[in-house]
């Protein structure tokens, strides 16, 4: 598991696509998200090599589409930098209806455990409920 | 972990049932859905994740999903990228089969195709550790290394101003994964495994990315054929959430995916 986290942390700076280089705040947020996701690795969850980082303001959220397979279990783990006080991760189906997920929330970290009953597209929203502007990073683990 | 959290969540739910009910999140707006981010490395699952889901439907004979080695002497860079993706999917099949020799063989072919794309130097160490972990039977580590190798190859393409090739690697991997899995499901049909083939979000994203390629790349014969087949596949894998594909539906997906893989691996004659 330590090897996974080290490898993923080192890979942050070189992740593909034409994205801009991650800021120091995003690197910090990813490190925190990896620590959270690492707990799920102990239960056999594999952390996807990709990540989604950005910035949030209090009371706002950002949404990303993910494609999931029925039968797999997923954890979406998010962390933010210190400006944020409370985060929330919510999973929605392909038409935007909120899905029942297992919530986790502690300070600047939050996660949602989700087992899709149908394969296909879903949406994950990371929302800052309290705090100031902050950077965040979201990771996906599956088993 | 799920149990632990379920226990905690249950306790909290008892204490705060009313609050939870009141706090149920609202549905996403049309604007939120339309504006949702989609990225290659987060929105699109790896072939390994697809195979992991299939693996849960029973004990699979993964070796039966191998294909004969493909040629590696392509000259068109887009075609090389497409075939690199298919080889990465072959690597995931070899991992599921837990066969070190096949992992080494696929790794060697990946290196051969990586060279003309100028990404070999960046992934060569990963290729060595992949083979070493396979030799030791450390399959979780092999899986991690293959995923990292795929992403390092893509990141190097981007750094080398070849970002347009990234989607072709992804398309190749997804197509080969879909071919292998639909083939298995067609032969060992269950409703549960057939429903795994529903992937409208993935094929929609990939089709849009291919449509947005520069004209010169879209004119490449292998890319033209891929776009055409992908449109056929898009229809075939975009069935409703509550629909269970029949055996014939699955065979159709397999047939289209097989033709796509043949097109990708076909040597152009000028």
Tab-separated table of C-alpha atoms in Angstrom:
chain	number	residue	atom	x	y	z
A	1	UNK	CA	0.000	0.000	0.000
A	2	UNK	CA	2.879	2.369	0.872
A	3	UNK	CA	4.338	1.572	-2.538
A	4	UNK	CA	1.066	2.534	-4.194
A	5	UNK	CA	0.843	5.838	-2.370
A	6	UNK	CA	4.489	6.685	-3.083
A	7	UNK	CA	4.109	5.849	-6.754
A	8	UNK	CA	0.907	7.828	-7.076
A	9	UNK	CA	2.364	10.815	-5.240
A	10	UNK	CA	5.421	10.817	-7.488
A	11	UNK	CA	3.256	10.528	-10.569
A	12	UNK	CA	1.228	13.628	-9.748
A	13	UNK	CA	3.541	15.954	-11.560
A	14	UNK	CA	3.517	13.977	-14.785
A	15	UNK	CA	-0.076	12.938	-15.204
A	16	UNK	CA	-1.063	13.109	-18.804
A	17	UNK	CA	-3.342	15.324	-20.849
A	18	UNK	CA	-2.789	18.936	-21.582
A	19	UNK	CA	-3.631	20.017	-18.054
A	20	UNK	CA	-1.603	22.746	-16.389
A	21	UNK	CA	0.940	21.716	-13.817
A	22	UNK	CA	-0.701	21.114	-10.433
A	23	UNK	CA	-0.267	23.882	-7.897
A	24	UNK	CA	1.462	23.252	-4.575
A	25	UNK	CA	-1.965	23.391	-2.931
A	26	UNK	CA	-3.275	20.700	-5.266
A	27	UNK	CA	-0.260	18.544	-4.514
A	28	UNK	CA	-1.003	18.931	-0.796
A	29	UNK	CA	-4.684	18.125	-1.311
A	30	UNK	CA	-3.767	15.033	-3.285
A	31	UNK	CA	-1.388	13.899	-0.572
A	32	UNK	CA	-4.214	14.138	1.955
A	33	UNK	CA	-6.617	12.348	-0.370
A	34	UNK	CA	-4.084	9.559	-0.811
A	35	UNK	CA	-3.805	9.159	2.945
A	36	UNK	CA	-7.562	8.745	3.135
A	37	UNK	CA	-7.753	6.411	0.135
A	38	UNK	CA	-4.862	4.425	1.572
A	39	UNK	CA	-7.120	3.280	4.412
A	40	UNK	CA	-9.379	1.645	1.839
A	41	UNK	CA	-6.389	0.000	0.165
A	42	UNK	CA	-5.986	-2.057	3.311
A	43	UNK	CA	-9.380	-3.527	2.490
A	44	UNK	CA	-8.327	-4.553	-0.983
A	45	UNK	CA	-9.341	-1.404	-2.853
A	46	UNK	CA	-7.028	-0.419	-5.712
A	47	UNK	CA	-6.480	3.296	-6.180
A	48	UNK	CA	-6.922	4.428	-9.778
A	49	UNK	CA	-3.782	6.120	-11.037
A	50	UNK	CA	-5.747	9.177	-12.171
A	51	UNK	CA	-6.953	12.032	-10.019
A	52	UNK	CA	-9.067	15.156	-10.318
A	53	UNK	CA	-7.873	18.317	-8.646
A	54	UNK	CA	-9.136	21.895	-8.650
A	55	UNK	CA	-10.334	24.731	-6.478
A	56	UNK	CA	-13.501	25.258	-4.451
A	57	UNK	CA	-15.247	28.113	-2.702
A	58	UNK	CA	-17.476	27.725	0.315
A	59	UNK	CA	-20.977	26.675	-0.654
A	60	UNK	CA	-19.911	25.604	-4.130
A	61	UNK	CA	-19.302	22.229	-5.681
A	62	UNK	CA	-17.706	20.729	-8.740
A	63	UNK	CA	-18.911	17.728	-10.713
A	64	UNK	CA	-17.053	15.052	-12.683
A	65	UNK	CA	-18.412	12.186	-14.753
A	66	UNK	CA	-17.169	8.689	-13.941
A	67	UNK	CA	-17.957	5.370	-15.585
A	68	UNK	CA	-18.535	2.508	-13.202
A	69	UNK	CA	-19.181	-1.212	-13.493
A	70	UNK	CA	-21.888	-3.051	-11.573
A	71	UNK	CA	-20.329	-5.631	-9.273
A	72	UNK	CA	-17.368	-3.445	-8.368
A	73	UNK	CA	-17.308	-1.453	-5.132
A	74	UNK	CA	-15.979	2.089	-5.221
A	75	UNK	CA	-14.712	4.704	-2.788
A	76	UNK	CA	-14.409	8.315	-3.908
A	77	UNK	CA	-11.987	10.044	-1.540
A	78	UNK	CA	-11.582	13.798	-1.486
A	79	UNK	CA	-9.373	16.132	0.521
A	80	UNK	CA	-8.938	19.882	0.537
A	81	UNK	CA	-6.326	22.298	1.791
A	82	UNK	CA	-6.704	24.118	5.099
A	83	UNK	CA	-9.044	26.885	3.924
A	84	UNK	CA	-11.861	24.348	3.752
A	85	UNK	CA	-13.587	23.304	6.969
A	86	UNK	CA	-16.064	20.724	5.750
A	87	UNK	CA	-16.263	18.742	2.506
A	88	UNK	CA	-18.924	16.454	1.102
A	89	UNK	CA	-18.761	13.845	-1.669
A	90	UNK	CA	-22.023	12.821	-3.340
A	91	UNK	CA	-22.696	10.279	-6.094
A	92	UNK	CA	-25.436	10.780	-8.720
A	93	UNK	CA	-26.693	8.561	-11.512
A	94	UNK	CA	-26.567	9.446	-15.186
A	95	UNK	CA	-29.669	11.646	-14.994
A	96	UNK	CA	-28.442	13.452	-11.899
A	97	UNK	CA	-30.463	11.660	-9.200
A	98	UNK	CA	-28.560	11.327	-5.898
A	99	UNK	CA	-27.533	7.762	-5.085
A	100	UNK	CA	-27.369	6.065	-1.722
A	101	UNK	CA	-23.742	5.881	-0.692
A	102	UNK	CA	-21.767	5.250	2.441
A	103	UNK	CA	-20.692	8.655	3.748
A	104	UNK	CA	-17.456	9.595	5.452
A	105	UNK	CA	-16.597	13.093	6.576
A	106	UNK	CA	-13.862	14.421	8.803
A	107	UNK	CA	-12.570	17.978	8.591
A	108	UNK	CA	-10.980	18.650	5.241
A	109	UNK	CA	-11.567	15.110	4.003
A	110	UNK	CA	-14.685	13.329	2.823
A	111	UNK	CA	-15.506	10.138	0.958
A	112	UNK	CA	-18.420	8.194	-0.462
A	113	UNK	CA	-18.547	4.397	-0.754
A	114	UNK	CA	-20.719	3.280	-3.624
A	115	UNK	CA	-21.717	-0.037	-5.199
A	116	UNK	CA	-23.509	0.588	-8.514
A	117	UNK	CA	-26.316	-1.771	-9.443
A	118	UNK	CA	-26.079	-0.794	-13.103
A	119	UNK	CA	-22.986	-0.226	-15.220
A	120	UNK	CA	-22.693	3.148	-16.902
A	121	UNK	CA	-22.056	6.815	-16.341
A	122	UNK	CA	-22.383	8.433	-12.909
A	123	UNK	CA	-21.480	11.834	-11.535
A	124	UNK	CA	-19.491	12.659	-8.425
A	125	UNK	CA	-19.839	16.055	-6.797
A	126	UNK	CA	-17.275	17.463	-4.387
A	127	UNK	CA	-18.755	20.289	-2.359
A	128	UNK	CA	-17.254	22.610	0.212
A	129	UNK	CA	-19.918	23.067	2.878
A	130	UNK	CA	-17.947	25.352	5.195
A	131	UNK	CA	-14.718	27.298	5.036
A	132	UNK	CA	-12.802	29.534	2.680
A	133	UNK	CA	-11.495	29.051	-0.835
A	134	UNK	CA	-9.355	25.926	-1.036
A	135	UNK	CA	-7.818	23.437	-3.418
A	136	UNK	CA	-9.154	19.900	-3.508
A	137	UNK	CA	-8.294	16.543	-5.004
A	138	UNK	CA	-10.529	13.536	-5.650
A	139	UNK	CA	-9.371	9.921	-6.009
A	140	UNK	CA	-11.218	6.769	-6.967
A	141	UNK	CA	-10.578	3.308	-5.511
A	142	UNK	CA	-12.278	0.101	-6.605
A	143	UNK	CA	-12.389	-3.590	-5.863
B	1	UNK	CA	-13.849	-1.229	5.910
B	2	UNK	CA	-17.327	-1.214	4.451
B	3	UNK	CA	-18.575	-3.022	7.564
B	4	UNK	CA	-16.804	-0.618	9.901
B	5	UNK	CA	-18.189	2.385	8.143
B	6	UNK	CA	-21.595	0.782	7.869
B	7	UNK	CA	-21.625	0.364	11.642
B	8	UNK	CA	-20.583	3.953	12.173
B	9	UNK	CA	-23.050	5.168	9.599
B	10	UNK	CA	-25.859	3.152	11.173
B	11	UNK	CA	-25.155	4.674	14.574
B	12	UNK	CA	-25.110	8.140	13.164
B	13	UNK	CA	-28.257	7.444	11.227
B	14	UNK	CA	-30.095	6.445	14.417
B	15	UNK	CA	-28.999	9.624	16.139
B	16	UNK	CA	-29.616	11.966	13.282
B	17	UNK	CA	-32.302	10.311	11.173
B	18	UNK	CA	-34.374	13.438	10.843
B	19	UNK	CA	-31.395	15.601	10.053
B	20	UNK	CA	-30.204	13.153	7.391
B	21	UNK	CA	-33.623	13.034	5.799
B	22	UNK	CA	-33.739	16.807	5.653
B	23	UNK	CA	-30.213	16.954	4.252
B	24	UNK	CA	-30.802	14.601	1.315
B	25	UNK	CA	-28.953	16.167	-1.593
B	26	UNK	CA	-30.871	17.738	-4.424
B	27	UNK	CA	-30.605	16.260	-7.891
B	28	UNK	CA	-27.979	17.707	-10.197
B	29	UNK	CA	-29.221	20.455	-12.461
B	30	UNK	CA	-29.035	20.148	-16.248
B	31	UNK	CA	-26.336	22.798	-16.161
B	32	UNK	CA	-24.275	20.793	-13.667
B	33	UNK	CA	-24.558	17.676	-15.825
B	34	UNK	CA	-23.714	19.546	-19.021
B	35	UNK	CA	-20.775	21.256	-17.338
B	36	UNK	CA	-19.409	18.142	-15.631
B	37	UNK	CA	-15.717	17.538	-16.139
B	38	UNK	CA	-14.636	14.457	-18.081
B	39	UNK	CA	-11.008	13.390	-18.188
B	40	UNK	CA	-9.187	10.487	-19.762
B	41	UNK	CA	-7.517	9.327	-16.565
B	42	UNK	CA	-10.405	9.756	-14.134
B	43	UNK	CA	-13.645	9.388	-16.086
B	44	UNK	CA	-12.510	6.421	-18.174
B	45	UNK	CA	-11.819	3.202	-16.267
B	46	UNK	CA	-8.855	1.024	-17.184
B	47	UNK	CA	-9.439	-2.282	-18.978
B	48	UNK	CA	-8.316	-3.868	-15.698
B	49	UNK	CA	-11.264	-2.339	-13.852
B	50	UNK	CA	-13.636	-3.707	-16.486
B	51	UNK	CA	-12.057	-7.149	-16.101
B	52	UNK	CA	-12.228	-6.925	-12.323
B	53	UNK	CA	-16.009	-6.533	-12.582
B	54	UNK	CA	-16.303	-9.526	-14.902
B	55	UNK	CA	-14.084	-11.596	-12.623
B	56	UNK	CA	-16.691	-11.275	-9.871
B	57	UNK	CA	-19.273	-13.119	-11.967
B	58	UNK	CA	-17.402	-16.407	-11.622
B	59	UNK	CA	-14.089	-18.168	-12.053
B	60	UNK	CA	-12.960	-17.217	-15.512
B	61	UNK	CA	-10.601	-18.975	-17.896
B	62	UNK	CA	-8.678	-15.816	-18.755
B	63	UNK	CA	-6.138	-17.658	-20.916
B	64	UNK	CA	-8.939	-18.322	-23.379
B	65	UNK	CA	-9.079	-14.593	-24.064
B	66	UNK	CA	-5.531	-14.381	-25.407
B	67	UNK	CA	-5.066	-13.527	-29.080
B	68	UNK	CA	-2.217	-14.301	-31.390
B	69	UNK	CA	0.629	-11.807	-31.266
B	70	UNK	CA	0.036	-8.758	-33.438
B	71	UNK	CA	2.517	-7.274	-35.863
B	72	UNK	CA	4.511	-4.347	-34.515
B	73	UNK	CA	5.950	-2.856	-37.702
B	74	UNK	CA	3.378	-0.111	-38.271
B	75	UNK	CA	4.539	3.180	-39.741
B	76	UNK	CA	1.519	5.388	-39.022
B	77	UNK	CA	1.832	6.996	-35.582
B	78	UNK	CA	-1.943	7.050	-34.954
B	79	UNK	CA	-2.088	3.337	-35.784
B	80	UNK	CA	0.851	2.644	-33.484
B	81	UNK	CA	-0.964	4.468	-30.661
B	82	UNK	CA	-4.160	2.478	-31.235
B	83	UNK	CA	-2.239	-0.803	-31.160
B	84	UNK	CA	-0.300	0.254	-28.083
B	85	UNK	CA	-3.657	0.591	-26.337
B	86	UNK	CA	-4.756	-2.871	-27.424
B	87	UNK	CA	-1.504	-4.340	-26.097
B	88	UNK	CA	-2.026	-2.675	-22.724
B	89	UNK	CA	-5.425	-4.388	-22.546
B	90	UNK	CA	-3.696	-7.666	-23.440
B	91	UNK	CA	-1.432	-7.013	-20.473
B	92	UNK	CA	-4.438	-6.799	-18.152
B	93	UNK	CA	-5.733	-10.104	-19.529
B	94	UNK	CA	-2.348	-11.722	-18.832
B	95	UNK	CA	-2.484	-10.328	-15.282
B	96	UNK	CA	-5.955	-11.770	-14.737
B	97	UNK	CA	-4.632	-15.102	-16.061
B	98	UNK	CA	-1.642	-14.743	-13.678
B	99	UNK	CA	0.774	-15.870	-16.381
B	100	UNK	CA	4.238	-14.337	-16.108
B	101	UNK	CA	5.441	-15.373	-19.565
B	102	UNK	CA	2.476	-13.691	-21.242
B	103	UNK	CA	3.082	-10.521	-19.208
B	104	UNK	CA	6.707	-10.530	-20.404
B	105	UNK	CA	5.670	-11.104	-24.027
B	106	UNK	CA	3.130	-8.288	-23.956
B	107	UNK	CA	5.624	-6.029	-22.168
B	108	UNK	CA	8.158	-6.652	-24.936
B	109	UNK	CA	5.629	-5.768	-27.646
B	110	UNK	CA	4.606	-2.629	-25.742
B	111	UNK	CA	8.252	-1.518	-25.708
B	112	UNK	CA	8.535	-2.172	-29.450
B	113	UNK	CA	5.552	0.071	-30.183
B	114	UNK	CA	6.591	2.660	-27.593
B	115	UNK	CA	9.896	3.301	-29.384
B	116	UNK	CA	8.591	5.004	-32.558
B	117	UNK	CA	6.274	7.088	-30.367
B	118	UNK	CA	9.329	8.263	-28.375
B	119	UNK	CA	7.921	7.073	-25.072
B	120	UNK	CA	10.050	3.942	-24.610
B	121	UNK	CA	12.748	5.625	-22.509
B	122	UNK	CA	10.149	6.871	-20.010
B	123	UNK	CA	8.509	3.488	-19.476
B	124	UNK	CA	11.424	1.097	-19.805
B	125	UNK	CA	12.055	0.875	-16.047
B	126	UNK	CA	8.362	0.257	-15.474
B	127	UNK	CA	8.547	-2.562	-18.025
B	128	UNK	CA	11.401	-4.194	-16.127
B	129	UNK	CA	9.629	-4.049	-12.771
B	130	UNK	CA	6.454	-5.338	-14.420
B	131	UNK	CA	8.314	-8.474	-15.527
B	132	UNK	CA	10.018	-8.874	-12.148
B	133	UNK	CA	6.770	-8.633	-10.183
B	134	UNK	CA	5.122	-11.070	-12.591
B	135	UNK	CA	7.991	-13.520	-12.079
B	136	UNK	CA	7.449	-13.322	-8.307
B	137	UNK	CA	3.688	-13.688	-8.640
B	138	UNK	CA	3.044	-10.267	-7.076
B	139	UNK	CA	-0.017	-9.625	-9.225
B	140	UNK	CA	-1.365	-6.558	-7.419
B	141	UNK	CA	1.984	-4.858	-8.011
B	142	UNK	CA	1.981	-5.977	-11.656
B	143	UNK	CA	-1.478	-4.433	-12.049
B	144	UNK	CA	-0.287	-1.164	-10.463
B	145	UNK	CA	2.768	-1.054	-12.698
B	146	UNK	CA	0.773	-1.657	-15.864
B	147	UNK	CA	-1.660	1.124	-14.993
B	148	UNK	CA	1.243	3.431	-14.163
B	149	UNK	CA	3.002	2.443	-17.385
B	150	UNK	CA	-0.111	3.304	-19.368
B	151	UNK	CA	-0.389	6.708	-17.707
B	152	UNK	CA	3.329	7.429	-18.040
B	153	UNK	CA	3.158	6.608	-21.745
B	154	UNK	CA	0.224	8.991	-22.103
B	155	UNK	CA	1.864	11.743	-20.061
B	156	UNK	CA	5.012	11.449	-22.177
B	157	UNK	CA	2.958	11.733	-25.357
B	158	UNK	CA	1.445	14.939	-23.968
B	159	UNK	CA	4.843	16.316	-23.001
B	160	UNK	CA	6.110	15.543	-26.514
B	161	UNK	CA	3.260	17.525	-28.131
B	162	UNK	CA	1.559	14.281	-29.132
B	163	UNK	CA	-1.472	14.782	-26.865
B	164	UNK	CA	-3.785	13.857	-29.743
B	165	UNK	CA	-2.403	10.323	-29.655
B	166	UNK	CA	-3.472	9.855	-26.020
B	167	UNK	CA	-7.120	9.246	-26.893
B	168	UNK	CA	-6.066	6.675	-29.496
B	169	UNK	CA	-4.218	4.679	-26.828
B	170	UNK	CA	-7.364	4.822	-24.680
B	171	UNK	CA	-9.610	3.792	-27.592
B	172	UNK	CA	-7.358	0.825	-28.399
B	173	UNK	CA	-7.394	-0.370	-24.798
B	174	UNK	CA	-11.126	0.013	-24.407
B	175	UNK	CA	-11.837	-1.699	-27.743
B	176	UNK	CA	-9.631	-4.705	-26.967
B	177	UNK	CA	-11.122	-4.981	-23.469
B	178	UNK	CA	-14.627	-4.866	-24.913
B	179	UNK	CA	-13.755	-7.461	-27.551
B	180	UNK	CA	-12.296	-9.861	-24.994
B	181	UNK	CA	-15.061	-9.435	-22.437
B	182	UNK	CA	-17.969	-9.550	-24.895
B	183	UNK	CA	-16.427	-12.697	-26.380
B	184	UNK	CA	-16.285	-14.327	-22.989
B	185	UNK	CA	-19.817	-13.253	-22.096
B	186	UNK	CA	-21.147	-14.513	-25.446
B	187	UNK	CA	-19.740	-17.960	-24.703
B	188	UNK	CA	-20.626	-18.041	-20.989
B	189	UNK	CA	-23.764	-15.946	-21.018
B	190	UNK	CA	-25.369	-14.706	-17.816
B	191	UNK	CA	-27.655	-11.692	-17.502
B	192	UNK	CA	-25.363	-10.210	-14.841
B	193	UNK	CA	-22.248	-10.328	-16.993
B	194	UNK	CA	-24.099	-9.137	-20.119
B	195	UNK	CA	-25.184	-5.979	-18.296
B	196	UNK	CA	-21.510	-5.085	-17.726
B	197	UNK	CA	-21.254	-4.272	-21.419
B	198	UNK	CA	-23.376	-1.161	-20.967
B	199	UNK	CA	-20.870	1.673	-21.479
B	200	UNK	CA	-22.538	4.669	-23.169
B	201	UNK	CA	-20.554	7.247	-21.210
B	202	UNK	CA	-17.208	5.799	-22.220
B	203	UNK	CA	-17.913	5.335	-25.906
B	204	UNK	CA	-19.620	8.736	-26.068
B	205	UNK	CA	-16.560	10.426	-24.583
B	206	UNK	CA	-14.160	8.569	-26.877
B	207	UNK	CA	-16.244	9.311	-29.995
B	208	UNK	CA	-16.283	13.027	-29.167
B	209	UNK	CA	-12.530	13.013	-28.648
B	210	UNK	CA	-11.941	11.264	-31.980
B	211	UNK	CA	-14.231	13.726	-33.743
B	212	UNK	CA	-12.145	16.570	-32.289
B	213	UNK	CA	-8.810	15.232	-33.610
B	214	UNK	CA	-6.954	17.396	-36.133
B	215	UNK	CA	-8.094	16.815	-39.700
B	216	UNK	CA	-4.784	15.283	-40.728
B	217	UNK	CA	-5.081	12.638	-38.030
B	218	UNK	CA	-8.736	11.983	-38.818
B	219	UNK	CA	-7.619	11.283	-42.396
B	220	UNK	CA	-5.363	8.459	-41.250
B	221	UNK	CA	-6.890	5.225	-42.551
B	222	UNK	CA	-6.769	3.463	-39.186
B	223	UNK	CA	-8.452	6.429	-37.474
B	224	UNK	CA	-11.156	6.620	-40.155
B	225	UNK	CA	-11.978	2.958	-39.704
B	226	UNK	CA	-11.900	3.290	-35.923
B	227	UNK	CA	-14.349	6.210	-35.918
B	228	UNK	CA	-16.744	4.292	-38.114
B	229	UNK	CA	-16.636	1.113	-35.994
B	230	UNK	CA	-16.848	3.111	-32.784
B	231	UNK	CA	-20.119	4.622	-33.964
B	232	UNK	CA	-21.477	1.111	-34.501
B	233	UNK	CA	-20.274	0.088	-31.053
B	234	UNK	CA	-21.793	3.204	-29.515
B	235	UNK	CA	-25.251	2.045	-30.508
B	236	UNK	CA	-24.588	-1.519	-29.383
B	237	UNK	CA	-23.350	-0.663	-25.858
B	238	UNK	CA	-25.829	2.157	-25.173
B	239	UNK	CA	-28.802	0.046	-24.095
B	240	UNK	CA	-31.029	1.200	-21.221
B	241	UNK	CA	-30.142	0.778	-17.557
B	242	UNK	CA	-32.911	-1.755	-17.039
B	243	UNK	CA	-32.312	-3.648	-20.282
B	244	UNK	CA	-30.578	-7.013	-20.250
B	245	UNK	CA	-28.804	-7.683	-23.552
B	246	UNK	CA	-29.613	-11.055	-25.107
B	247	UNK	CA	-26.957	-13.520	-26.229
B	248	UNK	CA	-27.425	-12.217	-29.763
B	249	UNK	CA	-26.952	-8.637	-28.577
B	250	UNK	CA	-23.694	-9.629	-26.902
B	251	UNK	CA	-22.542	-11.497	-30.010
B	252	UNK	CA	-23.199	-8.371	-32.034
B	253	UNK	CA	-21.027	-6.293	-29.668
B	254	UNK	CA	-18.315	-8.939	-29.934
B	255	UNK	CA	-18.531	-8.974	-33.740
B	256	UNK	CA	-18.200	-5.197	-34.050
B	257	UNK	CA	-15.367	-5.051	-31.511
B	258	UNK	CA	-13.538	-7.871	-33.303
B	259	UNK	CA	-13.776	-6.038	-36.616
B	260	UNK	CA	-12.519	-2.894	-34.921
B	261	UNK	CA	-9.515	-4.709	-33.482
B	262	UNK	CA	-8.786	-6.260	-36.894
B	263	UNK	CA	-8.983	-2.813	-38.501
B	264	UNK	CA	-6.624	-1.377	-35.908
B	265	UNK	CA	-4.068	-4.141	-36.472
B	266	UNK	CA	-4.390	-4.214	-40.281
B	267	UNK	CA	-1.183	-3.275	-42.055
B	268	UNK	CA	-1.801	-0.616	-44.666
B	269	UNK	CA	-0.748	-1.468	-48.198
B	270	UNK	CA	0.020	1.513	-50.368
